[in-house]
Amino acid sequence: MHIIKSGTLVGLTAMFLSSTAGLAMAEPVTINFLTAEADGSFDAAIAAFEAENPDIKVNFETVPFDSMVPTIESRVGGKDSSLDLFLVDTPRVPAMANSGYLRDISDRLGAVEAVASEAAQSVLKYNGTLYALPLWTSTQLMYYNKDLFDAAGIAYPSSDAAARMTYDETVALARQVMAGSDAKYGFVPEQIDRYYQLQPIFEGNGGGTGLTGEGNLTPDVANDKWIAAGKFYSSLFEDGLAPRGIAVDQMQSVFTSGETVFYVTGPWRLKAFDEATNLNFGLAPIPYWTDSKAQTPTDSWAVGISPYAAHPEAALKFAEFITLNPAGVGLVLESIPNVPVNQQAYGPYIDWLAGENPAVGDDLKKIMTYELADTPVPRPRSIGYVAFETVLNRAFSDIRNGSDVASTLQQAQQQLGSQLRRIQ
Amino acid sequence: MTRWSNIRVAALFLLPAVVSVVLLRLWPAAIAVHQSLLAPRASSYSLENYLYIFTDPSFLNSVWVTLLFSFIINPLQIAAALGLAILFNNKLPMTGFWRTAVLLPVAIPQSVSAVIWAVAYRPDGLLNSLLQLVGIGPQRFVTSPEQALGSIMLVVSWIGVGYWMTMLIAGLQDIPKSLYESATIDGANGWHKFWYVTLPQLRRPLTFVLVADTVANFLVFAPVNILTGGGPQGSTDLIMNQIYTNAFVNGDQGSAAAATVVLVALVLVIVLIQFRLMGDGSER
């Protein structure tokens, strides 16, 4: 796949300061790079880096998404020098930095400031210290199945942000399409049980992020707005609009099989949906709550260096190559078309992505550009974020499986109170 | 050989086992006890971690779920393993094939088994399709608080029963045939032979299977982690899952170590009771 054309790469190169000043390596070293991405997804970038740096070999390691935190906890917590660098979900930077799991890389702050917005920089820092390099950010799109709309004789939803539907309108429309077609599900968020994707439903309802107080260490997940949002989320599964019993990593099959009206996920699913046989899809902005401002999930992986890395300088050099060097950024995007944090790379990126998906290209560019600029809401920054996310994700799972919403959230509130007090 | 040279030879032979026990058992256990007594950011010993877990509703729930799980699954697995062992110890057609088929899941990593079962448990999965064939409506399995623990038990038993069955078949084959012949001459029927010959003769392998199975079931983790994550509503939150979550997700090594010590104590007490119950009294 030739996704970032050579001309684009040249253009990108001109926009960045090259930060590949070589470090004298006395002997060849192998650095270990831990990710939650598919095997082969960094191969092109690694090959290019190794060609430029024959003294460094990069060993790519991957674990399932849910195993990233435990793996880092076990390896970095165990002072394992064989792990050099790894992907970090940016809301976890404060907790990991506080635990001493990330190396201070503040001397690279200038290079980061040259490419990332202030908001994007802030999520890489804790107490003013830079702990990670920016790889991607993210947004969410609402995919819809055009064939199901056609079968029901209903017009497609608009891709204009100004015509964004509310959650109630979306569900009502999904029900209409289900009634007039053989759709099995109406409205399916892909990352069920994960705060990242459910934040717009809960916080977007006006009940806050779920964390308040000094350092965001006081839970607030059982207020009326959260309970109302929880009841809406529960109803999706209770009423059969979304399926129970399907794991996140298998969820996309309910859309590729052509049986779902609306499906919310990121642009990284475009290729799989494009390749799915008999799937004719369109794009709309994700819904919002009446009387509230629209909000979309944001942030993504960054790259952190282990404080116990056997080869920190080599690891940092590779991290800079895939995050700050235009050639490296482009090669990674070839395999994983996530949104680059790099502000100047966004233009060439979105043009390329739209060109790769001509059937939805215009809508894709319009929606993503708007959402990334106007509606992103980051997850709360707290040293207790990992515990917060763990407890909440379990509560979301229970709500989805039919537990009473108010008592589940109150239980989560108590548990979080206890855990966050311990962290303080 | 002198007494001292005998001792030296014995010590030499024992050395690998002693070193292994110290390095792989006693040292990690000592570290766990040490960590369990160190509260977060503390430098002196206290019982704070224990106080924390024993006032944490999710840990108390996990103790209850683990005990419930053990009290149900151990007798069930042993009864199933014994039944299969007796069945496959007879000269049935293709006995070797059936024994292998039952034993085969042991060779599959637990995590892989759990992933396969996750697909089978899906609402549109194999199990609901089979139930539909016999006129039973779709079940929720791992998403139902009422069915999830049973679903985990099914997976764990599918994996483990064949292994315990093999142990018991070995025990059955050690029983002298003359005992059954004598019982037949005395007019014993099949049930009498089972009750008065097979079971007493199987006491030793059964004790091993009971103890080893109990310990194994206290340590069940992968199926829970993959299929339910401890939910729904904590209904499958076995202690091992709690320990994992505390240690490797929340980074709370102290409470995880305290929970580990509690788990080991719990297992020790139950295993001691089992040894007492299964002993034949000869050592008393």
XYZ file of C-alpha atoms in Angstrom, chain B residues 115-225:
111
model
C -11.196 -17.862 23.884
C -12.840 -20.827 22.141
C -15.538 -20.963 24.816
C -16.050 -17.201 24.554
C -17.109 -17.719 20.947
C -19.326 -20.652 21.915
C -20.987 -18.558 24.648
C -21.838 -15.669 22.331
C -25.568 -14.983 21.966
C -25.254 -16.170 18.372
C -22.736 -18.872 19.302
C -22.641 -22.636 19.080
C -24.223 -23.368 22.460
C -27.329 -21.303 21.841
C -27.651 -22.892 18.399
C -27.518 -26.350 19.979
C -30.038 -25.346 22.640
C -32.310 -24.017 19.932
C -32.232 -27.424 18.223
C -33.719 -29.012 21.336
C -36.265 -26.256 21.788
C -34.531 -24.228 24.525
C -34.430 -20.465 24.142
C -31.194 -18.440 24.017
C -29.235 -18.249 27.259
C -26.989 -15.394 28.371
C -24.240 -17.574 29.843
C -21.288 -15.339 30.819
C -23.328 -12.130 30.755
C -25.832 -13.369 33.321
C -24.991 -13.066 37.039
C -26.943 -16.279 37.595
C -25.254 -18.331 34.864
C -21.733 -16.901 34.649
C -20.152 -18.889 37.506
C -21.687 -22.091 36.166
C -20.369 -21.246 32.712
C -16.867 -20.810 34.141
C -17.223 -24.137 35.958
C -18.123 -25.813 32.681
C -15.006 -24.443 30.974
C -12.720 -25.341 33.878
C -14.192 -28.848 34.056
C -13.886 -29.325 30.301
C -10.205 -28.552 30.690
C -9.492 -30.460 33.895
C -11.699 -33.532 34.200
C -9.692 -35.563 31.680
C -6.510 -34.998 33.681
C -8.038 -36.167 36.967
C -9.666 -39.062 35.120
C -6.255 -40.265 33.966
C -4.970 -40.283 37.555
C -7.949 -42.318 38.680
C -7.668 -44.786 35.780
C -4.095 -45.459 36.936
C -5.457 -46.056 40.438
C -8.194 -48.365 39.166
C -5.687 -50.441 37.241
C -3.677 -50.958 40.425
C -6.595 -52.657 42.186
C -5.987 -56.430 42.217
C -8.573 -58.290 40.137
C -8.654 -60.985 42.827
C -10.538 -58.595 45.109
C -13.358 -58.302 42.573
C -13.325 -62.097 42.049
C -13.609 -62.652 45.796
C -16.435 -60.149 45.995
C -18.241 -61.887 43.130
C -17.911 -65.256 44.893
C -19.340 -63.605 48.019
C -22.358 -62.548 45.947
C -21.570 -58.828 45.681
C -23.388 -56.869 42.978
C -21.885 -53.986 40.954
C -22.767 -51.355 43.539
C -21.310 -53.438 46.385
C -18.072 -53.914 44.439
C -17.829 -50.181 43.816
C -18.582 -49.238 47.405
C -16.626 -51.942 49.238
C -13.751 -52.608 46.820
C -13.177 -49.797 44.320
C -13.610 -46.783 46.588
C -11.481 -48.038 49.508
C -8.773 -49.175 47.117
C -8.837 -45.795 45.397
C -8.351 -43.897 48.649
C -4.775 -42.817 47.896
C -5.260 -41.654 44.275
C -8.578 -40.088 45.272
C -6.902 -38.161 48.084
C -4.285 -36.903 45.663
C -6.922 -35.912 43.103
C -9.078 -34.232 45.745
C -6.213 -32.176 47.139
C -4.640 -31.328 43.787
C -8.005 -30.491 42.218
C -8.949 -28.272 45.166
C -5.677 -26.370 44.939
C -5.994 -26.062 41.142
C -9.521 -24.699 41.435
C -8.469 -22.120 44.011
C -5.957 -20.890 41.446
C -8.320 -20.620 38.465
C -7.587 -17.371 36.648
C -7.348 -17.391 32.842
C -10.966 -18.402 32.065
C -12.272 -15.743 34.469
C -9.967 -13.060 33.136
